Tab-separated table of C-alpha atoms in Angstrom:
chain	number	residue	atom	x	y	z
W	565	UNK	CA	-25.071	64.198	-15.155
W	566	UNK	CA	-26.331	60.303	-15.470
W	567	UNK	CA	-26.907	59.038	-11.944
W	568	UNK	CA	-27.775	55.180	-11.042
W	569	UNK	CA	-29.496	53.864	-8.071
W	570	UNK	CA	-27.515	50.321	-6.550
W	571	UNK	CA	-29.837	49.103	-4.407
W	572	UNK	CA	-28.401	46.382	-1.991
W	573	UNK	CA	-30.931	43.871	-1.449
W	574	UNK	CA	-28.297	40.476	-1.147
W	575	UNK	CA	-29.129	39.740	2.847
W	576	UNK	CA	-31.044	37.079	4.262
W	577	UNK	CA	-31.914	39.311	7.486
W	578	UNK	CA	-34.994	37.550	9.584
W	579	UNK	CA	-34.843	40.024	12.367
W	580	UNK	CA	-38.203	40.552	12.024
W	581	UNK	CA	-39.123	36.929	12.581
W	582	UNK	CA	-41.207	36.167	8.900
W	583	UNK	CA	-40.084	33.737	6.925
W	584	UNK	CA	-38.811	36.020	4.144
W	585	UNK	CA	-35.798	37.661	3.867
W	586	UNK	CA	-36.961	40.943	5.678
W	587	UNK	CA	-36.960	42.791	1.803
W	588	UNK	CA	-39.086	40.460	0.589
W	589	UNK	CA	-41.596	40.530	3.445
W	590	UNK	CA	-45.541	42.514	2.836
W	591	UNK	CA	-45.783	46.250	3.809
W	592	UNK	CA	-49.143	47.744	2.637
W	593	UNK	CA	-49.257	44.361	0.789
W	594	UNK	CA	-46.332	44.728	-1.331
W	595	UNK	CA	-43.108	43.438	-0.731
W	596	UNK	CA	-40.942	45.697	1.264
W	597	UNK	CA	-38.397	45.987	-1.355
W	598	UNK	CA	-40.726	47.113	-4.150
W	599	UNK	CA	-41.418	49.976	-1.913
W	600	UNK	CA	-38.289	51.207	-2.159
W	601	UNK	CA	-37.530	50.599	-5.880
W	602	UNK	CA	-40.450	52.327	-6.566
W	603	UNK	CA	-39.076	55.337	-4.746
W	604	UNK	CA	-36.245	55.524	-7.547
W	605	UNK	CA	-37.850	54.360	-10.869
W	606	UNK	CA	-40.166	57.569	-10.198
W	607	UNK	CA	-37.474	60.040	-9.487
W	608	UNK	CA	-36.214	61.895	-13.559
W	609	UNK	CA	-33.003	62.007	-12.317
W	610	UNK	CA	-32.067	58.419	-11.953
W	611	UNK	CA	-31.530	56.876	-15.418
W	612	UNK	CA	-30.593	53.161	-14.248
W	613	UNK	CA	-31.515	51.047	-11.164
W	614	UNK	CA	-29.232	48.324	-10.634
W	615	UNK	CA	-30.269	45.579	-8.051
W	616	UNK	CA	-27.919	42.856	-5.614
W	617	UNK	CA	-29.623	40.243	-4.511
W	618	UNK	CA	-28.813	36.527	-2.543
W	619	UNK	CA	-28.739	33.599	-5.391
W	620	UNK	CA	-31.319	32.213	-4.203
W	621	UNK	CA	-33.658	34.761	-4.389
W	622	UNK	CA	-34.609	35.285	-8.222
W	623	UNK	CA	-38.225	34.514	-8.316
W	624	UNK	CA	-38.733	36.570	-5.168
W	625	UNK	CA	-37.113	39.884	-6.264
W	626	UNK	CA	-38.980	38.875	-9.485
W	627	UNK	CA	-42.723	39.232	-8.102
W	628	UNK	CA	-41.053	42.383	-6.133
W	629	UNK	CA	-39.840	44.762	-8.789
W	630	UNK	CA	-43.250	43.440	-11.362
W	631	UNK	CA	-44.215	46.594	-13.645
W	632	UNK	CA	-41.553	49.077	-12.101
W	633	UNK	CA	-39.529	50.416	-15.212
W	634	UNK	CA	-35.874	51.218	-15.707
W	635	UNK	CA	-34.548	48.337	-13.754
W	636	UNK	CA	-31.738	46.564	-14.484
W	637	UNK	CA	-30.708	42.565	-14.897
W	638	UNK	CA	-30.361	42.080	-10.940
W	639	UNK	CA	-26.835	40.505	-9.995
W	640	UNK	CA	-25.797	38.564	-7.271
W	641	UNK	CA	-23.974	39.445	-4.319
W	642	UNK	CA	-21.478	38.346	-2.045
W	643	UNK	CA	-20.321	37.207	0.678
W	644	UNK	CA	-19.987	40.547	2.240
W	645	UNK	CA	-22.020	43.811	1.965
W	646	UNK	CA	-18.873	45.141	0.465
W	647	UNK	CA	-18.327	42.595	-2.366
W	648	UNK	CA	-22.115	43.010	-2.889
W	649	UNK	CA	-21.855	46.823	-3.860
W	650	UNK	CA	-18.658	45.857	-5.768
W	651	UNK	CA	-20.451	43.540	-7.716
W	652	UNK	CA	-23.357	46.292	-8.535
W	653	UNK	CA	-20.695	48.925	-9.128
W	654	UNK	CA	-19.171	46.056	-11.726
W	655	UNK	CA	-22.146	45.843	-12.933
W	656	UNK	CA	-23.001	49.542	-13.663
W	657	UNK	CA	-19.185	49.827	-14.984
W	658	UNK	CA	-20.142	47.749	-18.445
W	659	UNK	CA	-22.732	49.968	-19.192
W	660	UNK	CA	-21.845	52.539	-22.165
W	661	UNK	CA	-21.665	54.768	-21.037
W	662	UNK	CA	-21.467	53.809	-17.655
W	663	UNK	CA	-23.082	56.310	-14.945
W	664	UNK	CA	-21.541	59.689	-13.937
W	665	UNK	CA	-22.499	59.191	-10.180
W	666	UNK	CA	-24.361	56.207	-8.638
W	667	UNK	CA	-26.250	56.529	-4.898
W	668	UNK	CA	-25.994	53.554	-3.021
W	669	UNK	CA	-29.013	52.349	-1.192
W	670	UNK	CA	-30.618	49.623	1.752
W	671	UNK	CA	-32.968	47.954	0.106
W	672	UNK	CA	-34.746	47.900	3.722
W	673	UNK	CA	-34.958	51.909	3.874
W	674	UNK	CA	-38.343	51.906	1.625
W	675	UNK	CA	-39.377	55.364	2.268
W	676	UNK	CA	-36.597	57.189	0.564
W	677	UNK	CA	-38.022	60.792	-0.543
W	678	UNK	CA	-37.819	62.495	-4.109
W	679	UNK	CA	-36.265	65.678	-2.232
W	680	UNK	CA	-33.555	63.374	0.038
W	681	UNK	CA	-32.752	62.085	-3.348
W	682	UNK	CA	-32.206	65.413	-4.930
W	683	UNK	CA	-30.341	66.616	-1.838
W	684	UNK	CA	-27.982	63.547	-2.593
W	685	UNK	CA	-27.176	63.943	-6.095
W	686	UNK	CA	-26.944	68.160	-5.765
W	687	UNK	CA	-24.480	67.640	-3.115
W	688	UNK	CA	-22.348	65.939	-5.781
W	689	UNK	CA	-21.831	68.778	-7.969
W	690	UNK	CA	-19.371	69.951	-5.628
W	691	UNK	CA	-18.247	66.838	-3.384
W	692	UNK	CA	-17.007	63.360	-4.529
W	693	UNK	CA	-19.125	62.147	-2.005
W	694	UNK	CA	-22.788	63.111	0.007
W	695	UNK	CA	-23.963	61.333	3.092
W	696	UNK	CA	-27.692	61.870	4.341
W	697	UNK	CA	-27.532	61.938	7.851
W	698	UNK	CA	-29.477	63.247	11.354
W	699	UNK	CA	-27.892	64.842	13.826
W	700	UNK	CA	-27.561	62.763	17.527
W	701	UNK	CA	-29.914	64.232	20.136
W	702	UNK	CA	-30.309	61.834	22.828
W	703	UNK	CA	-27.826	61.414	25.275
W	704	UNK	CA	-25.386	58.723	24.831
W	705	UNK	CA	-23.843	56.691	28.073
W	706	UNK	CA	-21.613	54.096	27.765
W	707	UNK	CA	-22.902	50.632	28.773
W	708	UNK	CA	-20.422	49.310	31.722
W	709	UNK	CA	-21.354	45.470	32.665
W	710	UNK	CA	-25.224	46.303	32.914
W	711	UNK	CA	-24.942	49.589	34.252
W	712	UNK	CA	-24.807	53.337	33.628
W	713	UNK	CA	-21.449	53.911	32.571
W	714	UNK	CA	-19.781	57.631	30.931
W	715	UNK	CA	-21.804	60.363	28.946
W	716	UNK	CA	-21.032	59.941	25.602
W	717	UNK	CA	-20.609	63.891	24.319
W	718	UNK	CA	-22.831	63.795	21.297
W	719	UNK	CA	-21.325	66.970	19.744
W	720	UNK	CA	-20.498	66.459	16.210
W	721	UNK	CA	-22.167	63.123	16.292
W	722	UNK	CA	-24.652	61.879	13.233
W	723	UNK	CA	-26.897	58.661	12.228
W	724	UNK	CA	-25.341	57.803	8.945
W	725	UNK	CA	-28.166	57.020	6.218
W	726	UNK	CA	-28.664	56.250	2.568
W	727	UNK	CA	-28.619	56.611	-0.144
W	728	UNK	CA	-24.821	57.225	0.025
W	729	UNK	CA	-23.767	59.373	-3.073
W	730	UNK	CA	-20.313	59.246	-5.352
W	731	UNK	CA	-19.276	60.425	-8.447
W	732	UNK	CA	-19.267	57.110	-9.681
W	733	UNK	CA	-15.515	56.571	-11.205
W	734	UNK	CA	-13.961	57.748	-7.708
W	735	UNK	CA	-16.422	54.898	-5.725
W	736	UNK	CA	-15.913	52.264	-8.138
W	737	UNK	CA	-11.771	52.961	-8.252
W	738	UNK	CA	-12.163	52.628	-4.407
W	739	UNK	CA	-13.881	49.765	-3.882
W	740	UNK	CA	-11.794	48.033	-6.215
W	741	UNK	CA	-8.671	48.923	-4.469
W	742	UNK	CA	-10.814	48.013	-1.185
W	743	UNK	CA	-11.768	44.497	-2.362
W	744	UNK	CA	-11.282	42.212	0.381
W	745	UNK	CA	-11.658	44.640	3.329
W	746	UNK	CA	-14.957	45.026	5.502
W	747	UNK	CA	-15.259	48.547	5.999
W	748	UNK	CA	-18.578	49.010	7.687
W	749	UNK	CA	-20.262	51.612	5.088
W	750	UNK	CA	-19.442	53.242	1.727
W	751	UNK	CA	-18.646	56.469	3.210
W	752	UNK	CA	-15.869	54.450	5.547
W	753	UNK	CA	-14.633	53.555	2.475
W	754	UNK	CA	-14.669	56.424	0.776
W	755	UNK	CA	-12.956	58.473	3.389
W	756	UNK	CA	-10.210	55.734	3.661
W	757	UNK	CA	-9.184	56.074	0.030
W	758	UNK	CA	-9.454	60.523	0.169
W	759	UNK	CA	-12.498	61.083	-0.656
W	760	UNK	CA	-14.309	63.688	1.247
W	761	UNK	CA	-17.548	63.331	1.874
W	762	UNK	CA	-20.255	66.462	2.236
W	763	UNK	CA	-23.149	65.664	4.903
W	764	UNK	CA	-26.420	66.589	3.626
W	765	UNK	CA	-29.516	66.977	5.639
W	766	UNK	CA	-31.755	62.820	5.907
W	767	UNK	CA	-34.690	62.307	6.819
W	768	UNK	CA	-36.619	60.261	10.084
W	769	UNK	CA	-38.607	59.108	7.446
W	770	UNK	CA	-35.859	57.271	6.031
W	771	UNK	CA	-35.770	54.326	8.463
W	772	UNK	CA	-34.162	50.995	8.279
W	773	UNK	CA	-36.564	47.963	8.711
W	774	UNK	CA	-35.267	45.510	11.039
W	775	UNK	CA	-36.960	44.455	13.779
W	776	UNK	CA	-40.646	43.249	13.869
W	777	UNK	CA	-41.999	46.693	15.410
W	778	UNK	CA	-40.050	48.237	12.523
W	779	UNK	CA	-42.548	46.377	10.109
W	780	UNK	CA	-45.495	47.767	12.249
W	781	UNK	CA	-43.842	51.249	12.047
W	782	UNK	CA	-43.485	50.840	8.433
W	783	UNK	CA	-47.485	50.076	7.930
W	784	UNK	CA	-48.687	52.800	10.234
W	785	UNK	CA	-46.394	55.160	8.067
W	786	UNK	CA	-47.556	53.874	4.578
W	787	UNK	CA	-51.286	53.771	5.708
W	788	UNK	CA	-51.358	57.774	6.883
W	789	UNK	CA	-48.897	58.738	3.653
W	790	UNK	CA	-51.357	57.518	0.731
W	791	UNK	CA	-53.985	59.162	-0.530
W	792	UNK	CA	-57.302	57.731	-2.586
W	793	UNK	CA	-58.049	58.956	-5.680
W	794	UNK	CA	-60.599	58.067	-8.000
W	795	UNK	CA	-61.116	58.228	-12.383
W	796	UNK	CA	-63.696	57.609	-14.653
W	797	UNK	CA	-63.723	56.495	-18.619
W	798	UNK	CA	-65.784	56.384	-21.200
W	799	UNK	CA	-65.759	54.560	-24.169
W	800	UNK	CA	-67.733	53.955	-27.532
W	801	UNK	CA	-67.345	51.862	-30.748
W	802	UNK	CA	-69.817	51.509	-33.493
W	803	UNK	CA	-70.697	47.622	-35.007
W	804	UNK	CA	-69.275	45.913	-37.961
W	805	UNK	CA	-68.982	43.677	-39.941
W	806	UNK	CA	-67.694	40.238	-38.318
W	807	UNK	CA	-68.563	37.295	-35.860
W	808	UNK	CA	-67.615	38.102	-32.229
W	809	UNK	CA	-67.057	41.336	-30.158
W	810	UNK	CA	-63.782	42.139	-27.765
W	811	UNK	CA	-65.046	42.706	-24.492
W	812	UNK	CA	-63.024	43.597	-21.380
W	813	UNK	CA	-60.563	40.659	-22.965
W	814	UNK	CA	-63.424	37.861	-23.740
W	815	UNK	CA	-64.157	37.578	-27.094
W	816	UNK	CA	-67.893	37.383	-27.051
W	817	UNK	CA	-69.514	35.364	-29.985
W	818	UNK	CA	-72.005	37.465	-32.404
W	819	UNK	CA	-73.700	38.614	-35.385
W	820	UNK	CA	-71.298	41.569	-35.610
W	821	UNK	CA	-68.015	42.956	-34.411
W	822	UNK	CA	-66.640	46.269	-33.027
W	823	UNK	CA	-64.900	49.006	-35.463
W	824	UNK	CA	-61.859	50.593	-34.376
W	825	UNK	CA	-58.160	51.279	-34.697
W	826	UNK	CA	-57.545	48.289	-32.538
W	827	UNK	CA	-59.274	45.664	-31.532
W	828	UNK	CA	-62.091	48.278	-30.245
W	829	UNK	CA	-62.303	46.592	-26.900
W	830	UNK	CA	-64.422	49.344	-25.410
W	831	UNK	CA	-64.694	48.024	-21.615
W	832	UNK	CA	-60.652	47.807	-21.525
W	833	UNK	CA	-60.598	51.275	-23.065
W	834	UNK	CA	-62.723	52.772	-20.433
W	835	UNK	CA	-60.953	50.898	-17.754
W	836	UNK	CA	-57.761	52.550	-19.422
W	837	UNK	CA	-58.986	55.985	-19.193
W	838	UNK	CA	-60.048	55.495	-15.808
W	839	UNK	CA	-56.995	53.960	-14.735
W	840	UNK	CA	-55.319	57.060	-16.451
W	841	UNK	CA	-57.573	59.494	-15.149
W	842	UNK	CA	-56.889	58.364	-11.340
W	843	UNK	CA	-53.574	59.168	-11.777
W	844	UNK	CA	-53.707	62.007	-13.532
W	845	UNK	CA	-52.427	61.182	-16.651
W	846	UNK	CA	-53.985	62.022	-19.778
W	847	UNK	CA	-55.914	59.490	-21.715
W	848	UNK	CA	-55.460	56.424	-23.767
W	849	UNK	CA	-55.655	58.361	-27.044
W	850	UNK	CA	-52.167	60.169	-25.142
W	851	UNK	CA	-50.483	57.146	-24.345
W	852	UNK	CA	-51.421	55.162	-27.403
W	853	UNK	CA	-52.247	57.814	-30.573
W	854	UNK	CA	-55.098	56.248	-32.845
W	855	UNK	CA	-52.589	57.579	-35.495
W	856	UNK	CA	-49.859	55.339	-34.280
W	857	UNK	CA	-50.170	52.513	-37.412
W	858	UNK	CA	-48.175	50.681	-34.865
W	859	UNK	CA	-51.272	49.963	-32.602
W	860	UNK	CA	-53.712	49.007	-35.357
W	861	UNK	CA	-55.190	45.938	-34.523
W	862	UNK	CA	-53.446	45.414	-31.285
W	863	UNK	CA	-54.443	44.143	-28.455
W	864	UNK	CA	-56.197	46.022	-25.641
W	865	UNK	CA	-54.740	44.636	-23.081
W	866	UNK	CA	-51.624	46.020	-23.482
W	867	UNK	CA	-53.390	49.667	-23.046
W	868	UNK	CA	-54.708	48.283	-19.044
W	869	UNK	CA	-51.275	46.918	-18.490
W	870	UNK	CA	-49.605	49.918	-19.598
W	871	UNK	CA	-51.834	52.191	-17.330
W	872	UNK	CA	-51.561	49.393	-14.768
W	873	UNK	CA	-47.427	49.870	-14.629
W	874	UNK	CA	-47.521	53.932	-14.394
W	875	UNK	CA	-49.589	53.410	-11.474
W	876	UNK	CA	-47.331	50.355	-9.702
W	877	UNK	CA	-43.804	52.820	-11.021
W	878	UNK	CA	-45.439	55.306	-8.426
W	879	UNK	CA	-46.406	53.429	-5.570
W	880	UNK	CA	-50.064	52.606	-6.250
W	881	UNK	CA	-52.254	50.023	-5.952
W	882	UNK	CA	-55.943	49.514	-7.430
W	883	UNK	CA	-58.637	49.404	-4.763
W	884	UNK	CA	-61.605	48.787	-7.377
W	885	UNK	CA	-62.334	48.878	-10.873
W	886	UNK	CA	-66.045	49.325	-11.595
W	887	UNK	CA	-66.769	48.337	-15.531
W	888	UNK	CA	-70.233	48.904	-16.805
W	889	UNK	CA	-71.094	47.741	-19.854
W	890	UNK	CA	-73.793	49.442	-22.509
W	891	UNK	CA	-75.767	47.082	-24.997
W	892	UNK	CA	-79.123	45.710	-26.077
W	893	UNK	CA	-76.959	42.497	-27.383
W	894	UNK	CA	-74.987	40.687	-27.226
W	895	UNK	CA	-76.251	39.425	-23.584
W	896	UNK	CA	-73.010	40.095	-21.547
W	897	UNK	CA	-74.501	37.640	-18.092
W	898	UNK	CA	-73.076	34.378	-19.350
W	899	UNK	CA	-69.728	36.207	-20.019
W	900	UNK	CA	-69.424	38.233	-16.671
W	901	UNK	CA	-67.092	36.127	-14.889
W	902	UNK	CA	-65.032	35.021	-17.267
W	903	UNK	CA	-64.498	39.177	-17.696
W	904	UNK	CA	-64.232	40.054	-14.238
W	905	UNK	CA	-61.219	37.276	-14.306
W	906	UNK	CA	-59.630	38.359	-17.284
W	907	UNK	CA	-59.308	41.749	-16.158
W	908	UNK	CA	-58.312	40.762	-12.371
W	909	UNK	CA	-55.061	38.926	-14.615
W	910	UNK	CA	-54.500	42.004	-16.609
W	911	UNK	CA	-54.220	44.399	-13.663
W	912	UNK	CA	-52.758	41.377	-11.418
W	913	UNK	CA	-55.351	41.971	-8.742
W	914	UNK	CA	-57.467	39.472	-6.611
W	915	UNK	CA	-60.676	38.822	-8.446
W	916	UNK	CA	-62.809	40.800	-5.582
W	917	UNK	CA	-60.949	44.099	-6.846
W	918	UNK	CA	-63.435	43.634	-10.073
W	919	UNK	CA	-67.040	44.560	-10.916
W	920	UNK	CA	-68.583	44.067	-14.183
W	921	UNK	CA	-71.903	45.045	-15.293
W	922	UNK	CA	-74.094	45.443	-17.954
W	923	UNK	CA	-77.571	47.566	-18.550
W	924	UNK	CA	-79.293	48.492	-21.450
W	925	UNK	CA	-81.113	51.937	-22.642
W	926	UNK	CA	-83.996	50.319	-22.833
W	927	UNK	CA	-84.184	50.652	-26.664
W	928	UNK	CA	-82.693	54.312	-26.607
W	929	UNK	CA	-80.059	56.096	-28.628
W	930	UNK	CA	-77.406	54.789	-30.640
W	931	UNK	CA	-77.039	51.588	-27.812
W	932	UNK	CA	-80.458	51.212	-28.225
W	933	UNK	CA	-80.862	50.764	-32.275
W	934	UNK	CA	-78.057	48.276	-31.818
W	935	UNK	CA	-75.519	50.217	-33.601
W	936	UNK	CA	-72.722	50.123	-31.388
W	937	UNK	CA	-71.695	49.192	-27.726
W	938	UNK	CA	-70.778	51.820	-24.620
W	939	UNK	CA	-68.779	51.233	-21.640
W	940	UNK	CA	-68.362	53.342	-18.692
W	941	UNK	CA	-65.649	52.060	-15.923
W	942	UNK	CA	-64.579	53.737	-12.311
W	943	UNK	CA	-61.395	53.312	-11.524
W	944	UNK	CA	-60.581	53.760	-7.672
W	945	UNK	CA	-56.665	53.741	-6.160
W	946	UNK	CA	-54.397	54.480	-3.602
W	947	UNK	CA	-51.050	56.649	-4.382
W	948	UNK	CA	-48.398	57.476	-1.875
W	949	UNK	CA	-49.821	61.419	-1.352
W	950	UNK	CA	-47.066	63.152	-1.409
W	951	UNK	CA	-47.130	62.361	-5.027
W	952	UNK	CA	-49.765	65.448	-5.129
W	953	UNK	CA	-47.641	67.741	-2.316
């Protein structure tokens, strides 16, 4: 089964008092909404993400979903939550083939779990419709002009959550049939045009960011859910013929240049591999086969970036990258900044993120006859841990 993610991202919500739109708002110093997309690009099961979001909005949900893969063109919404999903739905609809079933998300619930997920889209095998939801367990008075009024009997009674689930022809026919209405959720929907809907087990995790204390929630939750892990790589390319070296993306004027299936940029290659090895990923010969002829001569940049996305689809974000550089010539000083900036662009990081250094081996080994350039980098970054759970 081929299952989409419609995220609904279209309000203008300032509940929490920023001057964003609440999605678009830092948590952990990412917008909110990136948090949540992230959720989905790294789940296998969801082939498509398909975003709604306000007109005016663009560049913002631009710099928000930077790096995450399997997104779709985002289209706007409407003038109602409803029409919004109906326009995602529409969207999802002229794909071919268009999605067998299609969860239906806040984009202000950014801690959305793999399993929830799972629990969604399993329920569907044998309901047109799933509902993640907690049981009530306070008690519930009526509010009478100020005062205490009637227990509420919360017997029977749930939170309603998302990601709401539906095989996705039966949703789509609905809301179709629906356009116009306000019903207050999908499931309300749903259960007005005959579809039943299975509840499945949520999650208190899964909260909806509102108010200003739900932002300070949201931190405290992110900071004592991630975990710091570090890699290291290690790189080597002998000299050549030619008149300037690739260096962690400078080119660096002299007498020779560096041999190797690309452009033998050994600082970005290390950085790669440690990048790679933080997150437990192979290595840049994995990713990017030396036997490849598509990646002769190319540029090493697109190796960082690469490693740089797989880390930003799960949740990640680079503390510090540590580059050392290994060479009697040529003198890498004059060059260091311009390095440490080029790389802070590549892995779209503030400049303090980067170290670059150089040594020598003191005449030493193959470094040391001048026959070829080392690099040794430590890559250092912080993953949502229940990556590794």
């Amino acid at each position: 089964m081929t299952a989409a993610a419609l995220i609904v991202a279209a309000g203008r919500g300032t509940r929490a008092g920023g001057p964003l739109p609440k999605q678009y708002c830092p948590i952990g110093g990412r917008p909110l909404l990136y948090h949540t997309l992230a959720r989905f690009a790294a789940h296998p099961a969801i082939s498509h993400i398909q975003v709604v979001i306000h007109g005016d909005d663009r560049a913002l949900y631009e710099e928000a979903a930077d790096g995450l893969p399997g997104l779709l063109p985002p289209v706007p919404g409407g003038a109602t939550r409803q029409a919004s999903v109906l326009a995602g739905l529409e969207a999802l609809a002229a794909l071919s083939p268009a999605p067998q079933q299609v969860l239906i998300h806040d984009g202000a619930r950014p801690f959305i779990s793999a399993d929830l997920i799972s629990r969604v889209l399993d329920a569907l095998e044998d309901a047109p419709g799933a509902l993640p939801a907690l049981a009530v367990t306070d008690t519930l008075r009526r509010g009478e002009n100020g005062f205490c009024g009637a227990t509420v009997p919360r017997e029977g009674l749930w939170r309603a959550q998302t990601p709401q689930g539906f095989r996705f022809a039966d949703i789509l026919a609905a809301h179709r049939a629906a356009e116009g209405s306000d019903m207050s959720d999908d499931v309300a929907l749903a259960s007005a045009a005959g579809l039943n809907v299975r509840l499945v087990d949520g999650s208190e995790t899964n909260f909806k960011v509102t108010q200003a204390e739900d932002f300070a929630r949201a931190e405290t939750y992110l900071a004592a859910h991630m975990e710091t892990r570090t890699g290291s790589g290690y790189d080597v390319h002998r000299f050549a013929e030619g008149s300037e070296v690739m260096l962690c993306g400078i080119a660096v004027p002299h007498s020779q240049s560096l041999a190797g299936h690309s452009d033998a940029d050994v600082g970005l290659h290390a950085a790669t591999d440690a990048l790679l090895g933080a997150l437990g990923d192979g290595d840049i010969g994995s990713h990017f086969p030396p036997s490849d002829p598509q990646w002769k001569g190319a540029a090493s940049h697109l190796f960082l970036s690469h490693a740089a996305k797989l880390m930003r689809a799960r949740g990640g974000a680079l503390l510090h990258l540590d580059v050392t550089l290994i060479c009697e010539r040529p003198k890498i000083g004059p060059h260091r900044e311009a390095m440490r900036a080029r790389l802070a662009e590549i892995l779209d990081v503030p400049l303090h993120r980067i170290s670059v250094k150089a040594t020598t081996t003191e005449g030493l080994g193959f470094t040391g006859r001048q026959e070829g350039i080392a690099a040794q980098a430590l890559a250092t970054i912080r993953l949502p841990a229940e990556e590794f759970s």
